[in-house]
XYZ file of C-alpha atoms in Angstrom:
565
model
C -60.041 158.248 -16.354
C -57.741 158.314 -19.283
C -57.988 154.392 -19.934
C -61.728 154.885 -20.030
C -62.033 157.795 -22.673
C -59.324 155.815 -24.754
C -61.498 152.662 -24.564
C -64.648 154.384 -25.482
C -63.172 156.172 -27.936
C -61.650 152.910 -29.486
C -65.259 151.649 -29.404
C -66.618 154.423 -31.162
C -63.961 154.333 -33.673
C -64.464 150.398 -34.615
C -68.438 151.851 -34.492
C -67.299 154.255 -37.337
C -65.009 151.551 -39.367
C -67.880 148.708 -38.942
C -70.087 151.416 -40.595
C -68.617 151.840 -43.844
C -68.332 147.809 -44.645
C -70.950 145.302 -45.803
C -73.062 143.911 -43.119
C -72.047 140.934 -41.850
C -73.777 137.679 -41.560
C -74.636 135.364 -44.214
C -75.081 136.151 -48.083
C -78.915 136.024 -48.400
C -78.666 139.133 -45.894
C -76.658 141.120 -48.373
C -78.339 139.690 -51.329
C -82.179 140.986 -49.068
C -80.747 144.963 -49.211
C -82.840 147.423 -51.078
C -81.170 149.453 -54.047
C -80.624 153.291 -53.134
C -81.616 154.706 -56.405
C -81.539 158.274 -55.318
C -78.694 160.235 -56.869
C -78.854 162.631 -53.893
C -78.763 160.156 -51.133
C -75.818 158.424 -53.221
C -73.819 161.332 -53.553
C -74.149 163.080 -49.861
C -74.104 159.395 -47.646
C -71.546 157.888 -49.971
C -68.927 159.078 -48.006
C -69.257 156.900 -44.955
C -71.920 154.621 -46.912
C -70.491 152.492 -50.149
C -72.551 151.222 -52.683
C -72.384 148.047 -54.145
C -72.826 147.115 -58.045
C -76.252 146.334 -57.637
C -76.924 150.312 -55.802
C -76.901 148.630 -52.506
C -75.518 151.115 -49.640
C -74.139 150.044 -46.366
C -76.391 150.665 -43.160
C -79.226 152.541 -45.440
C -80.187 149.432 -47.872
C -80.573 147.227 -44.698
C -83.080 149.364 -42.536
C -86.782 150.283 -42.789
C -88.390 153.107 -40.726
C -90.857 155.846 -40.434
C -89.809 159.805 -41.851
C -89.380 159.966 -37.884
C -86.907 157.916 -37.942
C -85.422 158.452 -41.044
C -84.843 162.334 -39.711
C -83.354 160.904 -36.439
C -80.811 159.198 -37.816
C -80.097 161.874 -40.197
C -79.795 164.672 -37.577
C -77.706 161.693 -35.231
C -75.203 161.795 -38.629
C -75.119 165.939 -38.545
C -74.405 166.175 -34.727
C -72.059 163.107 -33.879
C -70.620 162.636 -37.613
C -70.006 166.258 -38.710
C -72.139 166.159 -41.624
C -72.478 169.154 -44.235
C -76.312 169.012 -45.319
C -78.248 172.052 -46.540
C -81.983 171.507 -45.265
C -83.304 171.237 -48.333
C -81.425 168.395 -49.133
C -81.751 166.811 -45.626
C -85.707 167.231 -46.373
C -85.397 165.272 -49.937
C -83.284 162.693 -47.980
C -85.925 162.385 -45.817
C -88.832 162.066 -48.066
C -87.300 159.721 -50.684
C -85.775 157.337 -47.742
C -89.650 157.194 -46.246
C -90.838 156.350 -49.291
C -88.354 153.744 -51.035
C -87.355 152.327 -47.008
C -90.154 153.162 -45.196
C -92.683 150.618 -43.163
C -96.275 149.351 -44.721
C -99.548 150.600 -42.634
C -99.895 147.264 -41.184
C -96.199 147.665 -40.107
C -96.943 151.353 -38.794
C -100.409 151.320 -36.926
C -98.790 149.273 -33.781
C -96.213 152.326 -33.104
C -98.957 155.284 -33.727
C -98.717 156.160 -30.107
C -95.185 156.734 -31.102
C -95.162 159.370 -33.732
C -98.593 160.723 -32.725
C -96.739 161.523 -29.530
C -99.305 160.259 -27.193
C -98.735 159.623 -23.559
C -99.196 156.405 -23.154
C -98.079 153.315 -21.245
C -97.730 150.562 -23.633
C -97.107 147.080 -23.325
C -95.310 144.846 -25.902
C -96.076 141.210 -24.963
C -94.369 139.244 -27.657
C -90.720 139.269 -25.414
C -90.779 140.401 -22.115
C -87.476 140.472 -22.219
C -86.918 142.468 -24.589
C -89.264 144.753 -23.798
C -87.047 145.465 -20.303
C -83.747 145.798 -22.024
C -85.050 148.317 -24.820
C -87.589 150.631 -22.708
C -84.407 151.029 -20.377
C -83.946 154.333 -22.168
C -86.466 155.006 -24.630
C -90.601 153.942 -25.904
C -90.542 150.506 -27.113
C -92.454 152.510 -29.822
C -89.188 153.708 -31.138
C -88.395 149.675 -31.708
C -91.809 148.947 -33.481
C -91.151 151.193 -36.259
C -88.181 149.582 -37.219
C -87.543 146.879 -39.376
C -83.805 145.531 -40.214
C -81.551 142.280 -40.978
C -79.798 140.626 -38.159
C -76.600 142.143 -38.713
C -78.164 145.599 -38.807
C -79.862 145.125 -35.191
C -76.309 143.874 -34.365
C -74.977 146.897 -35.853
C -77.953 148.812 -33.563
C -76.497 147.439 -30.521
C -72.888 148.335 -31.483
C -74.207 152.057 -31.849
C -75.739 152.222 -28.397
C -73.122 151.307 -26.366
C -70.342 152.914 -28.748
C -71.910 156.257 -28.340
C -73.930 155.529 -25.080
C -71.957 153.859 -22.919
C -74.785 154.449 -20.345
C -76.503 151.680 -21.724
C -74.432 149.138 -21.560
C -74.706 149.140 -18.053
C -78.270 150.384 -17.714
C -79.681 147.701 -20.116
C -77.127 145.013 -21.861
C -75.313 143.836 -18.810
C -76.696 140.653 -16.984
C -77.520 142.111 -13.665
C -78.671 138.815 -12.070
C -76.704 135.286 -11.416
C -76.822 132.747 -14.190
C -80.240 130.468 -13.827
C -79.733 127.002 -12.590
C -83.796 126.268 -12.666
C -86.574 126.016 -14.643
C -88.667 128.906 -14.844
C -92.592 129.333 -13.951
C -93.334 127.935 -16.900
C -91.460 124.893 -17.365
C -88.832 126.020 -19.222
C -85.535 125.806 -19.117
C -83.111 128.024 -17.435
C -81.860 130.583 -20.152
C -78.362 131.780 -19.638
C -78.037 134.286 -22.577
C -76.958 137.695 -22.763
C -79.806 140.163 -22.688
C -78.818 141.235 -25.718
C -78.174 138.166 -27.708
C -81.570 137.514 -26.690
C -82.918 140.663 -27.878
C -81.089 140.910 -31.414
C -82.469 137.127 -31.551
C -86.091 138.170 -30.963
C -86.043 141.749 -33.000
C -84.380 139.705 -36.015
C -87.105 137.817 -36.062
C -89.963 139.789 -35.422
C -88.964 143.145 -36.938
C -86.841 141.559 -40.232
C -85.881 143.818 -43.304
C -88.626 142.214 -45.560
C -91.695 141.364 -44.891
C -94.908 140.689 -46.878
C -96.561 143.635 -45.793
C -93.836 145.685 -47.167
C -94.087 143.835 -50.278
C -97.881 144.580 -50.945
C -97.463 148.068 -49.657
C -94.434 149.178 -51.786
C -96.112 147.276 -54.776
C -99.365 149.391 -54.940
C -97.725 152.801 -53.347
C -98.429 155.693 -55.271
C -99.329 159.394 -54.848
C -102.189 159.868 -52.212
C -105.272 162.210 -54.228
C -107.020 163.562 -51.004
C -107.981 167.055 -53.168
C -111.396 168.221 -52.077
C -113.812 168.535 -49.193
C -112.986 166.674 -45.647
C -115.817 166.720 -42.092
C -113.620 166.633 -39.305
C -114.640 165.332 -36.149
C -112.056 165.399 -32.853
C -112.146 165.878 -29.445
C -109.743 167.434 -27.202
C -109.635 165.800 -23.225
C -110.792 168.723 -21.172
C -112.579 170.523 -23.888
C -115.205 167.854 -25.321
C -115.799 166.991 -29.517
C -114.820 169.379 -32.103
C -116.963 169.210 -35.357
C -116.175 171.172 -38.756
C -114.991 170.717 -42.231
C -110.946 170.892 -44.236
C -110.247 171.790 -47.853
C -107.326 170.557 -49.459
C -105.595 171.144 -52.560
C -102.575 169.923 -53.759
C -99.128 171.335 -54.774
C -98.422 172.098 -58.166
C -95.641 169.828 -59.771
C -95.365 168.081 -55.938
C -97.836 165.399 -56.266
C -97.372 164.275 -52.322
C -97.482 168.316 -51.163
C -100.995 169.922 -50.111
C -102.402 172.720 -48.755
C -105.306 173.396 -46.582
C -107.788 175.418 -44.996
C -110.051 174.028 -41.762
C -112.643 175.680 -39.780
C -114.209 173.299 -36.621
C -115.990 174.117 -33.677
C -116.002 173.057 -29.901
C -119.360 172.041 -29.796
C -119.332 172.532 -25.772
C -118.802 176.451 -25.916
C -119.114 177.110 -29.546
C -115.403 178.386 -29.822
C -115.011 178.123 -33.421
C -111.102 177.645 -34.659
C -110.356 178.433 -38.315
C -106.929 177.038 -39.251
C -104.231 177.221 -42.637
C -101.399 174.502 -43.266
C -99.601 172.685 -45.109
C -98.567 168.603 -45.736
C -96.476 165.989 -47.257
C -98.089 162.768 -47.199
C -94.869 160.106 -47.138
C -94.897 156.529 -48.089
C -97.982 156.903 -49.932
C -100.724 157.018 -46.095
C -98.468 158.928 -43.995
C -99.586 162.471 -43.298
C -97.253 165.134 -41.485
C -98.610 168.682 -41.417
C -98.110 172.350 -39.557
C -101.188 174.478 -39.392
C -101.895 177.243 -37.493
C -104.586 179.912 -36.597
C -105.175 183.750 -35.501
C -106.377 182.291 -31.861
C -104.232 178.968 -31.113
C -100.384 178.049 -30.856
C -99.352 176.258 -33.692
C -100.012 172.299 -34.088
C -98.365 168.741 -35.938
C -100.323 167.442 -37.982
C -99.642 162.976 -37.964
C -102.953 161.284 -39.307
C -102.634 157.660 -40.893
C -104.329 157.701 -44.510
C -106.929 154.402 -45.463
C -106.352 152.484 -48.019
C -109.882 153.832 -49.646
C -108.633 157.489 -49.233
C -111.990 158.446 -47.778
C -111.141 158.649 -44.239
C -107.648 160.446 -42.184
C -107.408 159.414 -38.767
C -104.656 160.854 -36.019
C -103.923 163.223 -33.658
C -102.891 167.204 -34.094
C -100.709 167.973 -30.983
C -98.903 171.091 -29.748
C -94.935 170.538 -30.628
C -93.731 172.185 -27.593
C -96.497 170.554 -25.058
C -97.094 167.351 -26.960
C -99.490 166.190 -24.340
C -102.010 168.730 -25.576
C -103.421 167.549 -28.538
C -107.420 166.438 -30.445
C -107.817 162.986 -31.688
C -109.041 163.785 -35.004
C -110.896 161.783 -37.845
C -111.505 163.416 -41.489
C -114.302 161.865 -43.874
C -113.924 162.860 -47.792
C -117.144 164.427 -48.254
C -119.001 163.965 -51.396
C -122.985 164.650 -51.813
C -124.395 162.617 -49.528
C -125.150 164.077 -46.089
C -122.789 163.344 -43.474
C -123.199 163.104 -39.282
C -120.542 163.696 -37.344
C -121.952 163.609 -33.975
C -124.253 165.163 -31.376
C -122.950 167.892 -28.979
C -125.085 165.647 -26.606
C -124.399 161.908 -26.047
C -126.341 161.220 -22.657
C -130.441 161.606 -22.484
C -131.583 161.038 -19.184
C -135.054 159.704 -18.336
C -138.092 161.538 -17.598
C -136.241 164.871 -19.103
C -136.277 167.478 -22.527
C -133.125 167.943 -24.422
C -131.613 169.987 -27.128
C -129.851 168.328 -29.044
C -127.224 169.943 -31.942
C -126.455 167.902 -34.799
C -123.015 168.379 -36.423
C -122.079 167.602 -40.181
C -122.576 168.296 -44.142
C -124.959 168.173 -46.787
C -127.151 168.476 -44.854
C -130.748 169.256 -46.137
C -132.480 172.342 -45.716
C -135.687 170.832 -44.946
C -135.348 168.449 -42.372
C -138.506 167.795 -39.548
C -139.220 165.733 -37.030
C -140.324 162.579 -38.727
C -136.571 162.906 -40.308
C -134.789 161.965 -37.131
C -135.625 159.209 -34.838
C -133.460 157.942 -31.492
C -135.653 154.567 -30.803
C -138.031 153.815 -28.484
C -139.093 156.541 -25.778
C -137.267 158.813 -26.984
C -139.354 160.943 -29.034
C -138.592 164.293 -31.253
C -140.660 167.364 -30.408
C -139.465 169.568 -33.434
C -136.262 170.568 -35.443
C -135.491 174.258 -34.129
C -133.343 175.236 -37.153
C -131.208 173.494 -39.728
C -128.166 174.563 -41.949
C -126.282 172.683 -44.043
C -123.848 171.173 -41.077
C -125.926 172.365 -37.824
C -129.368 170.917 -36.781
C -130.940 171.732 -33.458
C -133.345 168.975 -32.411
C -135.762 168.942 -29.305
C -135.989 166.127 -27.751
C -138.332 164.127 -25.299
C -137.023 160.987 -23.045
C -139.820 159.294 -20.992
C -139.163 158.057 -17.756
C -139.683 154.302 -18.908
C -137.528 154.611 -21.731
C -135.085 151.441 -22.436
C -131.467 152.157 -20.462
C -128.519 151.741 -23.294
C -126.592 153.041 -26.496
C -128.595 154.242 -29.611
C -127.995 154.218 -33.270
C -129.365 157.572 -34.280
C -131.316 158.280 -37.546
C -130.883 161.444 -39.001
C -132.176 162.545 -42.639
C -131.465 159.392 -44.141
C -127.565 158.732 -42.140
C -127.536 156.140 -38.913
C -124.904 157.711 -36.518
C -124.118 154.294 -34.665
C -123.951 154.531 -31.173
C -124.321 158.132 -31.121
C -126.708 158.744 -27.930
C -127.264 156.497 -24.574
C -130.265 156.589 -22.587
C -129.924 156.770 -19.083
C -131.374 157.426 -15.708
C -128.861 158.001 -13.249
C -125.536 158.319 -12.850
C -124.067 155.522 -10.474
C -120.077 155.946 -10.152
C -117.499 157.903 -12.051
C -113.869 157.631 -12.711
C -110.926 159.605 -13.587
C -108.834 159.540 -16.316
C -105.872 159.123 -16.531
C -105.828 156.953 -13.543
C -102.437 157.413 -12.977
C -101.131 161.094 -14.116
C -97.799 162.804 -14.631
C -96.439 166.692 -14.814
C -92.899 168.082 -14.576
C -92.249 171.141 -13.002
C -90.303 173.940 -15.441
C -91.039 177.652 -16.571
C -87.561 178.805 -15.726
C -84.608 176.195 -16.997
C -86.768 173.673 -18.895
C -90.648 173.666 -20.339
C -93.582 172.377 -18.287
C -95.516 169.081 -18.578
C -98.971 169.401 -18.404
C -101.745 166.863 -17.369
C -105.171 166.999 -18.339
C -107.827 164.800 -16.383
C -111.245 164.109 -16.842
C -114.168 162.821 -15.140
C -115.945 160.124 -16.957
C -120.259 159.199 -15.809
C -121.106 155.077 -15.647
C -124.170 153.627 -14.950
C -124.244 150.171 -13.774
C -125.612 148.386 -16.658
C -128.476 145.502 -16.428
C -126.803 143.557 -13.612
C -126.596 146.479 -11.369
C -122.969 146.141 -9.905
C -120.579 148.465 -10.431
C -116.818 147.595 -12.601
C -118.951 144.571 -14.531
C -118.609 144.063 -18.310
C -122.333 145.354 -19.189
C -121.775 148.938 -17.417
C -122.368 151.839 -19.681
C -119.853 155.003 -20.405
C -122.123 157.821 -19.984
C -119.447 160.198 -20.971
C -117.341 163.041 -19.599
C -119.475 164.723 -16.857
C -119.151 168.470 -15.556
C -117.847 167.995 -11.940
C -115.956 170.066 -9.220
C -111.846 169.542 -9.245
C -109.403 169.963 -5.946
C -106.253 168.522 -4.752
C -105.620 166.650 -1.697
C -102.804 165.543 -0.001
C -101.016 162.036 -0.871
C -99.605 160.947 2.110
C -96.162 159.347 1.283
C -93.782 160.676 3.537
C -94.336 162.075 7.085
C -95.396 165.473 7.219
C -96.491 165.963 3.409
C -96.688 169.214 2.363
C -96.735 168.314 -1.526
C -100.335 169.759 -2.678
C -99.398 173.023 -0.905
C -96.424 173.343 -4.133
C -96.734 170.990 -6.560
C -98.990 172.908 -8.930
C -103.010 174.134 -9.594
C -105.865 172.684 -10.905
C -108.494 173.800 -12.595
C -112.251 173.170 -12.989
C -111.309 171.597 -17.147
C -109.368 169.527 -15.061
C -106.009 170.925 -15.982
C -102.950 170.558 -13.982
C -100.251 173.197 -14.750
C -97.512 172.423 -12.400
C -94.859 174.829 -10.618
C -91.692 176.525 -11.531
C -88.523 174.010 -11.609
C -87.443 175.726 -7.800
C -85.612 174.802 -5.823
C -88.347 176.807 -3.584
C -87.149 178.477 0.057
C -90.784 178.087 1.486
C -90.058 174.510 1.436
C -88.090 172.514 3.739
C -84.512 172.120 2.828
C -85.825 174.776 -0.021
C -87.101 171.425 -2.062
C -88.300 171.435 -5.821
C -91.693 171.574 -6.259
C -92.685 167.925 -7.008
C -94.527 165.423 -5.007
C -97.448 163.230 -5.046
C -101.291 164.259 -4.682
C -104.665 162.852 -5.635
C -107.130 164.584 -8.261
C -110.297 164.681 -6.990
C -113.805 164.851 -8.994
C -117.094 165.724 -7.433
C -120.405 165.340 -9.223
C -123.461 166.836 -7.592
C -126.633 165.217 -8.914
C -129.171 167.524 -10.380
C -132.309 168.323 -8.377
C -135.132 165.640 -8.663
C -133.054 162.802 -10.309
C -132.737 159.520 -9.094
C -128.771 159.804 -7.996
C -129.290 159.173 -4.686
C -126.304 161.174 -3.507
C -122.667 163.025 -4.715
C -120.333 161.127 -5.971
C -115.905 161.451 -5.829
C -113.566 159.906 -7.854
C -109.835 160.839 -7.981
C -106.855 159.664 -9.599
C -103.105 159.865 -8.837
C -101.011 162.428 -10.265
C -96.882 162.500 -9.968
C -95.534 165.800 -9.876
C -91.428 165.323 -10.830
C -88.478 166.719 -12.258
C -87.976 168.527 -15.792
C -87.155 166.719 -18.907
C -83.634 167.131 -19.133
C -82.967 165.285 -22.093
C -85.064 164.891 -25.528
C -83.419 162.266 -27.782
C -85.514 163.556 -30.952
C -87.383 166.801 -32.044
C -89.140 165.563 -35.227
C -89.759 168.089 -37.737
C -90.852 165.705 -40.921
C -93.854 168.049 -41.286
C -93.157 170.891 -43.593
């Protein structure tokens, strides 16, 4: 036991000493690193980072990444480096590194999923292998918003196994015997070290400069997103949210804004008003914190367009990042704006009312003002206000099956209704879920399902290209057993559901009403049952269900990011 701590701590230490010298590797790689210019990043990283004559610093000139990553490693050089930072330098660190060394939006929108903290199972397709020797122990999403020299990915590798010497044997050993054939494809066999192969294939395909970087850093300057914004979101479980942000900036910080945002579940009519605050790095990134008098507090990551009319993103819960609202803002001007119907499905041979959500709009609006194509046909406009209209609406029983672009008061909402006149099969999303028991040692992971209407299109048969998404659909939720071991007992602990569709698991356990006083985890199914509506042409109830995994607690979070103010 005493070799081994001497050997990893001889590892670690030639880690530390490879730090503080040039990167090695060939002279256009030095020549490639960006000048720190930043006094304050000079001054508290020049002690383990040098700088050259031309401002170029060890590690930090080599390396592009998001403010996420930026604070990672900083927080990595606080806890395993003993550095002295006050947060308010940290935060400059931070901000000036994202900007100066940060990624482009072309660079960026691939690893979304990452910093948006959805839960997700992605696939990167480019190297396979690669993909298996990184996702070992973290999102391949943590890889995609990266972008270094050779040496530096060299360097990367050095870091893992000097201060995880887990992964050297979870993911950069060669676990299988050398290849002697030609693989499926023809070619031949490929004897070299997983990670030879993957600093080969992440030099290439994630290098320090880039053309997008180029364009990006050229034209970079202070986002000006001061005025009126419609928002329109929707939460899984809870249906759209419509409503409207106001943001003003920062005096003397020209990347620093404030705002105020009001929306409302338009199933329900919960209506949310919420305060924050931003910093908007690299020119399109936005971080924010808001909060209101009703809801927990939520992160704020939306990607900025290059026209600076339109925000899109997601606003998630930090402590429960699987509860979140895929959000979209639109700069609103004076033109009216429609941000969607409260409505999407019209069936056949029925009257609907129908609720209109978004701005400017006008105060006399009638029926001839708003038209959903052929059969379906607008009785009268119950009331209107300058971002609600209630519509009546009548859809015969011959009227065409399919999407429509609705007009409204001069806007086309594309895609905005769908005719239809039954509901043939439904399915549940996610297919495949995932909670972790907690409440006591470590926090609960949620899963929220839903139960999504399809009709079968022109052709008839079910799971073909041409079938039409009807939409979430109110149905009736319960467990059932998933039989994986003899004598399951799993829905009986693993958690409750209820009728949103929203799994809250148990407590961590272990639990003495179990056998061998188990943990509450297991395997069941989540089941959705629709009950057609009396006098419609479903011919009978239909079930759905998808899979949910019920396991163990998080016990380890490699990152907290806090790059939102």
């Amino acid at each position: 036991m005493g070799f081994r701590l001497v050997v990893l701590s001889l590892v670690a230490l030639t880690f530390r000493v490879t730090a503080q010298t040039p990167p090695a590797g060939t002279g256009s790689e030095t020549q490639d690193g960006i000048p720190v210019t930043s006094e304050l990043v000079r001054k508290r990283c020049g002690g383990c980072h040098h700088s050259d004559e031309k401002l170029r610093m060890t590690r930090i000139s080599y390396r592009r990444t998001t403010p996420e990553g930026w604070e990672q490693t900083i927080k990595r050089m606080v806890t395993l480096n003993g550095v002295q930072l006050e947060p308010a330098d940290a935060r400059e660190i931070v901000r000036y590194l994202a900007n100066h060394h940060g990624i482009a939006p072309e660079e960026a929108r691939p690893a979304a999923f990452e910093v948006e903290r959805r839960m997700i199972e992605y696939k990167y397709t480019a190297d396979k292998d690669t993909e298996q020797t990184c996702i070992k122990c973290h999102s391949f999403g943590r890889v995609l918003q990266q972008r270094r020299t050779k040496s530096e990915w060299e360097l990367l590798v050095a870091m893992h196994r000097g201060y995880y010497p887990i992964s050297d044997f979870q993911a950069f050993r060669r676990l299988r015997p050398p290849e002697t054939e030609p693989g499926p494809d023809g070619h031949p066999p490929d004897n070299r070290h997983p990670m030879e192969k993957a600093i080969e294939h992440l030099a290439k395909a994630f290098p320090l400069k880039t053309p997008e970087w180029s364009a990006w850093s050229a034209n970079m300057r202070p986002a000006r997103l001061e005025g009126r914004w419609a928002i329109a979101g929707y939460q899984a479980g809870k249906g759209p949210i419509y409503g409207e942000l106001s943001i003003e900036s920062v005096a003397n910080a020209p990347d620093e804004f404030q705002e105020h945002g009001r929306y409302t579940y338009a199933s329900g009519g919960k209506t949310v008003t919420r305060d924050g605050k931003a910093i908007v790095y690299t020119g399109y990134q936005w971080r924010g914190r808001s909060q209101s008098d009703s809801d927990e507090p939520v992160r704020e990551v939306l990607f900025i367009n290059r026209s600076l009319h339109e925000m899109s993103g997601r606003w998630f819960n930090g402590a429960y990042n699987e509860n979140g609202i895929d959000v979209r803002l639109t700069r609103v001007a004076n033109d009216p704006v429609v941000l969607g119907l409260d409505v999407q499905g019209l069936r056949t041979g029925t009257t609907s009312t129908i609720r209109f959500f978004g701005a400017n709009f006008a105060a006399n609006i009638g029926p001839a003002d708003v038209d959903f194509g052929q059969g379906v046909r607008v009785l009268r406009v119950v009331n209107s206000t300058p971002t609600l209209a209630t519509v009546e609406v009548e859809t015969a029983a011959d009227a065409p099956i399919g999407f429509r672009d609705v007009f409204f008061a001069g806007v086309v909402a594309p895609r905005a209704a769908v005719v239809y006149d039954r509901v043939d099969y439904l399915k549940v999303r996610p297919e495949a879920g995932m909670a972790r028991i907690g409440g006591i040692r470590f926090p609960k992971q949620y899963q929220q399902f839903e139960a999504v209407a399809y009709h079968n299109g022109p052709d008839g048969k079910p799971d073909t290209k041409d079938d039409i998404e009807l939409g979430p659909i109110t149905v009736k939720w319960n467990l059932e057993e998933f039989a994986a071991t003899f004598g399951d007992d799993d829905v009986q602990y693993v958690g409750t559901l209820d009728q949103n569709g929203l799994f809250t698991p148990n407590s961590d356990g272990p639990n003495p009403k179990r056998r061998h006083s188990a943990d509450n985890y297991g395997d069941v199914w989540v089941v959705a049952t629709y009950t057609p509506p009396r006098g419609s042409k479903d011919a009978r109830a239909l079930r759905a269900r998808a899979h949910l995994l019920v396991t163990v607690p998080l016990y380890i979070k490699f990152d907290q990011p806090e790059v939102a103010p």
